[in-house]
CSV table of C-alpha atoms in Angstrom, one decimal:
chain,number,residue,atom,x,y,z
A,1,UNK,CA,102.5,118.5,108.6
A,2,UNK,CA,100.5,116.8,105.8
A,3,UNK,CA,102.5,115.3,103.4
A,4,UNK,CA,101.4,118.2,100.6
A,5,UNK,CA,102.9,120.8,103.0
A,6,UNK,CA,106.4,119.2,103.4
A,7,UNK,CA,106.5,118.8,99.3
A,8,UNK,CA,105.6,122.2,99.4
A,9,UNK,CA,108.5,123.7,101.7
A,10,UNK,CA,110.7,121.3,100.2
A,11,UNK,CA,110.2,122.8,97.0
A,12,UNK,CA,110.6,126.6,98.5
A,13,UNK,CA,113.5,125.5,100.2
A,14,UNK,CA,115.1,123.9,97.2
A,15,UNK,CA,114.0,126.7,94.7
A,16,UNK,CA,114.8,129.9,97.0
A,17,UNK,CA,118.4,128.4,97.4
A,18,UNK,CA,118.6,128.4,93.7
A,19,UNK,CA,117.5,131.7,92.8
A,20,UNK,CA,119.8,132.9,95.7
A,21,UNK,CA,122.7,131.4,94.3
A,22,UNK,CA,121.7,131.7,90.7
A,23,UNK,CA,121.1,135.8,91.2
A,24,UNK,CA,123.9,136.5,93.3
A,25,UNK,CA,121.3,137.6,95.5
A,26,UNK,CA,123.8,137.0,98.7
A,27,UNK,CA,126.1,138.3,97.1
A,28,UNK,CA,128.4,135.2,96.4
A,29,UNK,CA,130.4,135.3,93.4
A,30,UNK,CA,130.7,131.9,92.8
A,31,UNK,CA,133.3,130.8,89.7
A,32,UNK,CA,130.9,130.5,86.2
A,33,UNK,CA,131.7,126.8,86.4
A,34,UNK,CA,129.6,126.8,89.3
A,35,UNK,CA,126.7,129.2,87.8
A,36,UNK,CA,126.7,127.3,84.5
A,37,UNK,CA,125.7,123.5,85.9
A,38,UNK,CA,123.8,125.7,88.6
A,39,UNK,CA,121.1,127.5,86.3
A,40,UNK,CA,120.1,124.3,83.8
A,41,UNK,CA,119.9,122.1,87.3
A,42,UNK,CA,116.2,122.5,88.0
A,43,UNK,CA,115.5,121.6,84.1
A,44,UNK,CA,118.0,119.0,83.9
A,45,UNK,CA,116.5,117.4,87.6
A,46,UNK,CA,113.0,117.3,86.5
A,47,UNK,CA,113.9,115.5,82.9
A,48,UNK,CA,115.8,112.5,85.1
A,49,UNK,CA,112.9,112.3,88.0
A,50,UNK,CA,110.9,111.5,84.8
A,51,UNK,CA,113.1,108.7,83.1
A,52,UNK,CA,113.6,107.3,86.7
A,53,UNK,CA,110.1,107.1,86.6
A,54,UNK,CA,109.1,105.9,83.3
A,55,UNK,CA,111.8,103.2,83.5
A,56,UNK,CA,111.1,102.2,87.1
A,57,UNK,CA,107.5,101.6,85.8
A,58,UNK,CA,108.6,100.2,82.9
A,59,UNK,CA,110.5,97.7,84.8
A,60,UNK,CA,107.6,96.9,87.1
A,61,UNK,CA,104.8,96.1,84.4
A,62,UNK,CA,107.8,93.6,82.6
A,63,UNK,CA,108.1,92.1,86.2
A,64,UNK,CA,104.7,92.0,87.2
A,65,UNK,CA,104.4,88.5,88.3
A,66,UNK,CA,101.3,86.3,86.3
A,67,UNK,CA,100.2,83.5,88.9
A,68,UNK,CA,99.5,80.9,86.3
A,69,UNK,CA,100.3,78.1,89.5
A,70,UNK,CA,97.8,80.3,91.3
A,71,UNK,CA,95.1,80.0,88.6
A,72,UNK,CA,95.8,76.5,87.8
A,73,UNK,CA,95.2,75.7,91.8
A,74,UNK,CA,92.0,77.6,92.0
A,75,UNK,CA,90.3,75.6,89.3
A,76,UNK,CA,91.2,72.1,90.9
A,77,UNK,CA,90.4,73.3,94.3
A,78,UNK,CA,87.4,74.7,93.0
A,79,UNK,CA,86.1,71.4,91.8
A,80,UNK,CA,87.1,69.4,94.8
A,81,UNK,CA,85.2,72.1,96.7
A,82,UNK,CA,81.9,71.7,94.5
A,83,UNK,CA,82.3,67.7,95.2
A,84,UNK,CA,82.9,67.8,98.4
A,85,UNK,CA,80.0,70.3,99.5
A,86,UNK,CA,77.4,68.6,97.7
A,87,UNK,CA,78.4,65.3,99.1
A,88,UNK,CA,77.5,67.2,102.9
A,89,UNK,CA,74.4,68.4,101.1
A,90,UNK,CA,74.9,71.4,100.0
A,91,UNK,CA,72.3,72.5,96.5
A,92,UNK,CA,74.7,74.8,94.5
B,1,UNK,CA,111.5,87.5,104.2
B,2,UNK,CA,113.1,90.4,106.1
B,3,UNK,CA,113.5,92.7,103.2
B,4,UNK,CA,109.2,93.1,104.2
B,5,UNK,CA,109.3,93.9,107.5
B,6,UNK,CA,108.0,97.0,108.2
B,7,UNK,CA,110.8,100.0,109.0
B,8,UNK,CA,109.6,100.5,112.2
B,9,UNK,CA,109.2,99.0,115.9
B,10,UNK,CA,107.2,101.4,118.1
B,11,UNK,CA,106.4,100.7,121.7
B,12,UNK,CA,102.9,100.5,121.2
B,13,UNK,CA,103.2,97.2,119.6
B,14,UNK,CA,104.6,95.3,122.2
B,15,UNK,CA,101.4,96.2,124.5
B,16,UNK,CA,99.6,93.0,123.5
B,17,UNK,CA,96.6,92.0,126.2
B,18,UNK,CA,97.7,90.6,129.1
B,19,UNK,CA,96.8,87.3,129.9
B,20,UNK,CA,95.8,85.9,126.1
B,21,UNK,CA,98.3,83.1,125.7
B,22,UNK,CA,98.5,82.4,122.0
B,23,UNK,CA,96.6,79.5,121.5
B,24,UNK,CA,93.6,81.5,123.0
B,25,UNK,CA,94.2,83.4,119.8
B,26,UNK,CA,91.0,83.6,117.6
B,27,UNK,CA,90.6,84.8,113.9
B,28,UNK,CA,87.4,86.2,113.0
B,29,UNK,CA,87.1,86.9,108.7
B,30,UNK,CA,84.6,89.3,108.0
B,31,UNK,CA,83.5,88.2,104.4
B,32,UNK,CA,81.4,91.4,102.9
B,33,UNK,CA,78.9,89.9,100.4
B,34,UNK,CA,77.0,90.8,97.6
B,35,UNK,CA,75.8,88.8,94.9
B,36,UNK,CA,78.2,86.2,95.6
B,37,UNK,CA,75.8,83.1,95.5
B,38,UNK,CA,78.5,80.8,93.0
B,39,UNK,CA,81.9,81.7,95.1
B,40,UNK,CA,80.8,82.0,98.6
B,41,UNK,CA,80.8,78.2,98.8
B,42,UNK,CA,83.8,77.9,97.4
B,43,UNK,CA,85.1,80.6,99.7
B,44,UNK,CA,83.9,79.2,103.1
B,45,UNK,CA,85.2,75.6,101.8
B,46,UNK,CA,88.8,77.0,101.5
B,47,UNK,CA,88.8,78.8,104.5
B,48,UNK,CA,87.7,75.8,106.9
B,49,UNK,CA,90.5,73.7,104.9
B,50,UNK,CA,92.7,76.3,105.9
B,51,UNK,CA,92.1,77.2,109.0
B,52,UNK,CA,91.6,73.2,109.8
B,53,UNK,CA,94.8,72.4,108.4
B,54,UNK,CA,96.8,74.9,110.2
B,55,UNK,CA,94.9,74.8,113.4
B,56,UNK,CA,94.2,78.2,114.3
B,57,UNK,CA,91.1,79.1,116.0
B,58,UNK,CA,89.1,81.2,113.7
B,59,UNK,CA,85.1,81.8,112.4
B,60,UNK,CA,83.7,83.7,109.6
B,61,UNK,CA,81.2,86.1,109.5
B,62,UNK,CA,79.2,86.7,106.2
B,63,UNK,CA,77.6,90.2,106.0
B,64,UNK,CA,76.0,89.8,103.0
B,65,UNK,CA,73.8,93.1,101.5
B,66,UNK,CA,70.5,91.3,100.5
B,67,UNK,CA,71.7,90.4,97.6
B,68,UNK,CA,69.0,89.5,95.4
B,69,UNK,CA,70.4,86.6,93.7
B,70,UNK,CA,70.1,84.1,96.5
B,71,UNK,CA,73.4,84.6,98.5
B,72,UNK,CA,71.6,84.8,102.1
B,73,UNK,CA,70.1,80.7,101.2
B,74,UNK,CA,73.8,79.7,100.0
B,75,UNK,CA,74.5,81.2,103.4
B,76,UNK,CA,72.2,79.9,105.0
B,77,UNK,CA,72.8,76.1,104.6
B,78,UNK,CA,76.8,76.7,105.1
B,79,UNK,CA,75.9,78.0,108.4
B,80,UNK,CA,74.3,74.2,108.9
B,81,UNK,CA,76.8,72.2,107.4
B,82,UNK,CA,79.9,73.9,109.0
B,83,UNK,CA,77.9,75.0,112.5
B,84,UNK,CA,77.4,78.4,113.5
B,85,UNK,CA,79.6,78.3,115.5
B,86,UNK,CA,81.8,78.7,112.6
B,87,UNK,CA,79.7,80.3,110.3
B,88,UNK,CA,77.7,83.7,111.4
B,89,UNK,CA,75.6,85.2,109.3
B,90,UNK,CA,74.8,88.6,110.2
B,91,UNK,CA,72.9,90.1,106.9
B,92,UNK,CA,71.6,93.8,106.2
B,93,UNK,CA,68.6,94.8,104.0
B,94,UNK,CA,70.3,96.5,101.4
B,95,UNK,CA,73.6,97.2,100.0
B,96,UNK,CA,75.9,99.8,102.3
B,97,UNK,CA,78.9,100.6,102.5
B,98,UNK,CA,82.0,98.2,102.9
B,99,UNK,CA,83.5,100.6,106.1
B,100,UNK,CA,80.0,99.8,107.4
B,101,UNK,CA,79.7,96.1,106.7
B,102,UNK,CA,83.2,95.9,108.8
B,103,UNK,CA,81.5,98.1,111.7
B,104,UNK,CA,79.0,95.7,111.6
B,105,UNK,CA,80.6,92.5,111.4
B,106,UNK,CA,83.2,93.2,114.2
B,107,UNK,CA,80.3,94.2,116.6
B,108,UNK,CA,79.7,90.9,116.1
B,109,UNK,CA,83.0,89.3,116.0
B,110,UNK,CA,84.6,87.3,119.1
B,111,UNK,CA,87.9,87.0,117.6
B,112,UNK,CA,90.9,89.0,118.9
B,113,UNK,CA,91.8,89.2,115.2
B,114,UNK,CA,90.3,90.4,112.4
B,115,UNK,CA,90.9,89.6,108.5
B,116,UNK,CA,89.5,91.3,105.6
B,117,UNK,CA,89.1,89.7,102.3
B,118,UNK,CA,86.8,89.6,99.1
B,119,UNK,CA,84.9,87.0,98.8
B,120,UNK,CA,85.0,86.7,95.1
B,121,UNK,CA,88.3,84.2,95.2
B,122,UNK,CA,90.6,86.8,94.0
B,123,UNK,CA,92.0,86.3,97.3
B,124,UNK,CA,93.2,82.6,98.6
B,125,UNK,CA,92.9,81.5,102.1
B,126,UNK,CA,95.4,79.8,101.7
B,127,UNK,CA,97.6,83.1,102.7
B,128,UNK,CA,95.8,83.3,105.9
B,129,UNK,CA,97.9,80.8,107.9
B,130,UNK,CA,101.2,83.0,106.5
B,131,UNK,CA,100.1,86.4,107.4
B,132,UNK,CA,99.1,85.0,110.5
B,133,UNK,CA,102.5,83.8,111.4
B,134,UNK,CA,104.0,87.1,109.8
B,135,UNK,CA,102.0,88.8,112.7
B,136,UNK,CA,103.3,86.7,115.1
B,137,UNK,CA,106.9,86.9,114.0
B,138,UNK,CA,107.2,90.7,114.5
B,139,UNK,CA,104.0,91.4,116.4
B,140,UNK,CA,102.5,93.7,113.5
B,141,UNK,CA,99.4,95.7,114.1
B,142,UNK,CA,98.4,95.4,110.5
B,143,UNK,CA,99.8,92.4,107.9
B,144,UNK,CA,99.1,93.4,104.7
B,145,UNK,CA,98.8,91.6,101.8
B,146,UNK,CA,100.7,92.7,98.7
B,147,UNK,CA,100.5,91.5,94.5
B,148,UNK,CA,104.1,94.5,94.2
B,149,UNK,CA,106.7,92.5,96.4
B,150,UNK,CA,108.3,89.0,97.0
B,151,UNK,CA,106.9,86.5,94.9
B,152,UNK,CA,103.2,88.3,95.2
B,153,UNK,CA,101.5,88.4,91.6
B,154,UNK,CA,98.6,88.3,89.7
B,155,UNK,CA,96.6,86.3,87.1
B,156,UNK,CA,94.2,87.6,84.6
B,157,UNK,CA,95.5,90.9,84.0
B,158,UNK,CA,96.3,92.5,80.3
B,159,UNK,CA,98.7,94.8,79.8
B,160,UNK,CA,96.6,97.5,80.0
B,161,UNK,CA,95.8,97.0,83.7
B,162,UNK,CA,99.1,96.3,84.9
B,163,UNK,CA,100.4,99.7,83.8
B,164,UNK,CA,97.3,101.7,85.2
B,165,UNK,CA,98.4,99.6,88.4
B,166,UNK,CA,102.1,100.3,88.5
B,167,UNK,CA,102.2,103.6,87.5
B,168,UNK,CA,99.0,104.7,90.3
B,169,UNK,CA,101.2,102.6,92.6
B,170,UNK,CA,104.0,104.5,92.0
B,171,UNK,CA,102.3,107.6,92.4
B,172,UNK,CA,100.7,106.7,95.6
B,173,UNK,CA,104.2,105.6,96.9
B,174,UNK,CA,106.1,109.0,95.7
B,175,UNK,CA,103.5,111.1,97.0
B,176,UNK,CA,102.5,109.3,100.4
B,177,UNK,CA,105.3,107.2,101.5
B,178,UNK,CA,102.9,105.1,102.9
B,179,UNK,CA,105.3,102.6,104.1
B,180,UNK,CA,103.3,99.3,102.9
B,181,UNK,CA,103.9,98.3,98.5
B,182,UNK,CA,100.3,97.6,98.1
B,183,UNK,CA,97.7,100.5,99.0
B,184,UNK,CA,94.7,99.6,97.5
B,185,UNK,CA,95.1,95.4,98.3
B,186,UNK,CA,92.1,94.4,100.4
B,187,UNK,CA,93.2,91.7,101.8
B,188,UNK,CA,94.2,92.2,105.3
B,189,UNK,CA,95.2,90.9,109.2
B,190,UNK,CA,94.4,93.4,111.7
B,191,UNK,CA,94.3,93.4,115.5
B,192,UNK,CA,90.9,94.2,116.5
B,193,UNK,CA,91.0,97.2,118.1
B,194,UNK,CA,93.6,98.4,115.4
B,195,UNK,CA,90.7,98.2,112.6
B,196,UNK,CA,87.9,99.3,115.1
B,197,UNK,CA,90.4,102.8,115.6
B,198,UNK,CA,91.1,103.1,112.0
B,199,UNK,CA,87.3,102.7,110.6
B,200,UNK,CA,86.4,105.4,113.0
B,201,UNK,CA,88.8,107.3,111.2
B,202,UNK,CA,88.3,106.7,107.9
B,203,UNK,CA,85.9,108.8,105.6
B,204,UNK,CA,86.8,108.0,101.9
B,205,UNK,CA,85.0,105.0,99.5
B,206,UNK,CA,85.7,102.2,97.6
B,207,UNK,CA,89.7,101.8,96.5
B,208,UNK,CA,90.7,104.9,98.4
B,209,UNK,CA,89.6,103.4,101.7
B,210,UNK,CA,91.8,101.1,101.8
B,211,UNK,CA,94.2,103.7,101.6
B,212,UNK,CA,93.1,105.4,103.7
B,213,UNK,CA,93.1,102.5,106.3
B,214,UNK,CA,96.9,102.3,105.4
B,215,UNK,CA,97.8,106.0,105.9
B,216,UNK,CA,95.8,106.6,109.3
B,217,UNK,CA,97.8,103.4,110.4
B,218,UNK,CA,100.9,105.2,109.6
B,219,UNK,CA,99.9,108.2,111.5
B,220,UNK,CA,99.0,106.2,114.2
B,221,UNK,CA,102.0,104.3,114.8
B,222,UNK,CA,100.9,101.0,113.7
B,223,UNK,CA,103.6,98.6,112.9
B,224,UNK,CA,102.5,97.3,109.4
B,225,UNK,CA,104.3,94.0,108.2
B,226,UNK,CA,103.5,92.5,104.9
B,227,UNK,CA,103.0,89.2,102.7
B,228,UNK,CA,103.3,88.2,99.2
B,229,UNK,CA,99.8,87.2,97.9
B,230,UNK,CA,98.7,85.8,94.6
B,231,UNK,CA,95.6,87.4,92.9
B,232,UNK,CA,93.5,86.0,90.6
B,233,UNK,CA,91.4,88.1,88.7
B,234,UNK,CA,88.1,86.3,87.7
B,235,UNK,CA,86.0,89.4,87.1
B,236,UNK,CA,88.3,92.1,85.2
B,237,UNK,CA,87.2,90.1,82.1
B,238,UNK,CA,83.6,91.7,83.2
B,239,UNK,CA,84.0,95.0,84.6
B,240,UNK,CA,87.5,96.8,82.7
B,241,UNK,CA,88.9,99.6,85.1
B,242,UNK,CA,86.8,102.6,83.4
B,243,UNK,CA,87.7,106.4,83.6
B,244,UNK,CA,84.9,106.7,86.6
B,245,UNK,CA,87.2,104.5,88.5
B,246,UNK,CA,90.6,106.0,87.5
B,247,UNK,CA,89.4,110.0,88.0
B,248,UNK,CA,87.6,108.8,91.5
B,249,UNK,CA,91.0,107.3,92.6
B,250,UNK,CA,93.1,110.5,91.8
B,251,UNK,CA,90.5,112.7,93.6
B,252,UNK,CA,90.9,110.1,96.6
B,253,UNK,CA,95.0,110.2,96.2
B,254,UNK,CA,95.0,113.8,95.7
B,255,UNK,CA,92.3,114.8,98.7
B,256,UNK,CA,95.0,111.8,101.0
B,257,UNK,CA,97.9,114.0,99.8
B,258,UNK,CA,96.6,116.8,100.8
B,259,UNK,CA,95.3,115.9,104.0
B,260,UNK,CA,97.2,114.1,105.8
């Protein structure tokens, strides 16, 4: 099953399961405690699956690691390299 | 370390080749070129220090494109001050694809291992050695380098280009689960016949590819283990990430997503 088609019967399973309960449609009469978180939850899951994702994001750019070592290395090995090639003869 | 092991073990990794004791291990790096007359110098010089330092049998193979700016010359005279039995050069007229300058290279290749990198210095030899011993240490089909995880990083990025990276990484991840933090890293370990089955497998271009690679391998089975790289970004100062680039990598994502 490609990965389009299991989002996709997730999301019917999820959302038929929801209008079944939210309708009555099998004829549970669940307590209005129940119905009242019930109806909002598709609205109020689809406002925290964004700040999850703006703050996991968030938090990855802020810890996105800068390889100044990394850099700094390059350069010297860069010029050791440039010596030592055109010391075995090497015309740059 | 352990927290990047791949999730899983299948059986099909613990088939390696009867009869190759380790030390008859061989490395071959398949080094793509194009226009890459200043840095493929550079990039030959750190691998033989790396590969000399940390003994491992290895030789690279330079495909390079005809580049017009004198790449195949540079080549040439590496090939006489390393040997070539080190250094192959194995050239093509003009510039194809990078799925077919891996075809070509590994037709050529002796090694029983092959790595991927750019040859731009973005990516340091100096990893090789590490994802080398990664492989070794949980017998992974596929090591992977990756700038997300561990102490992996990268130098010469604004802000700008770090966000378009996290959040299309965090897309990829959500909508994939490709098991492996870096998708669209090029800088790779892979058992021979492991890349030889994934290229013939693999129809997309440029970034997505190496998705691609990464996603068949999943499909597939492959154990993928993975190594924190450093990468340092020389040429973003030239060549921004443009909208081309961005919309061409959603199609890619979205036709991945879709597909498989």
């Amino acid at each position: 099953m490609t990965k389009l088609a299991q989002w996709l019967w997730g999301l019917a399973l999820l959302g038929s399961t929801w209008a079944a309960l939210t309708m009555g449609a099998l004829g549970l009469e669940l307590p209005s405690s129940c119905r009242e978180v019930l109806w909002p939850l598709p609205a109020y899951l689809l406002v925290s699956a964004g700040c999850y994702a703006l703050g996991t994001v968030g938090y990855r750019v802020a810890t996105f690691q800068d390889c100044e070592d990394a850099a700094r290395e390059l350069q010297s090995q860069i010029q050791e390299a440039r010596a030592d090639l055109t010391r075995r003869g090497l015309r740059f | 370390m352990a927290a990047l092991e791949a999730s899983r073990i299948s059986p099909r990794s613990r088939r390696e080749p009867k009869g190759r004791a380790p030390r008859q291990d061989k490395y071959s790096v398949l080094l793509p070129t194009y226009n890459e007359r200043e840095n493929l110098p550079l990039i030959v010089w750190l691998l033989v220090k790396s590969f000399s330092e940390s003994g491992f049998n290895y030789e690279i193979i330079i495909i390079d494109d005809g580049s017009p700016d004198g790449t195949r010359d540079v080549a040439e005279q590496l090939e006489k001050i390393y040997g070539s039995d080190r250094i192959l050069l194995r050239p093509r007229e003009k510039k194809l694809g990078l799925g077919t300058a891996y075809i070509h290279g590994m037709k050529h290749a002796t090694g029983n291992y092959i790595i991927i990198m750019d040859a731009d210095l973005s990516h340091h030899p100096k990893f090789i050695p590490e994802f080398i011993r990664k492989q070794k240490e949980g017998n992974f089909d596929i090591v992977s380098g990756t700038r997300y995880k561990g102490n992996g990083g990268v130098y010469g990025w604004d802000l700008k280009r770090k966000i378009i990276s996290r959040v299309a990484n965090f897309i990829t991840q959500i909508l994939l689960r490709p098991g492996a933090s870096d998708l669209t890293g090029s800088f790779r370990l892979y058992r021979k016949e492991v890349l030889q089955k994934l290229i013939g497998k693999c129809i997309s271009k440029g970034y997505v590819f190496q998705m691609e690679m990464i996603v068949r391998a999943r499909q597939l089975n492959y154990t993928i283990g993975e190594v924190p790289i450093s990468f340092v970004d020389r040429v973003y100062g030239e060549s921004k990430l443009g909208g081309n680039e961005i919309v061409s990598f959603l199609k890619g994502l979205l036709t991945l997503f879709a597909t498989t």
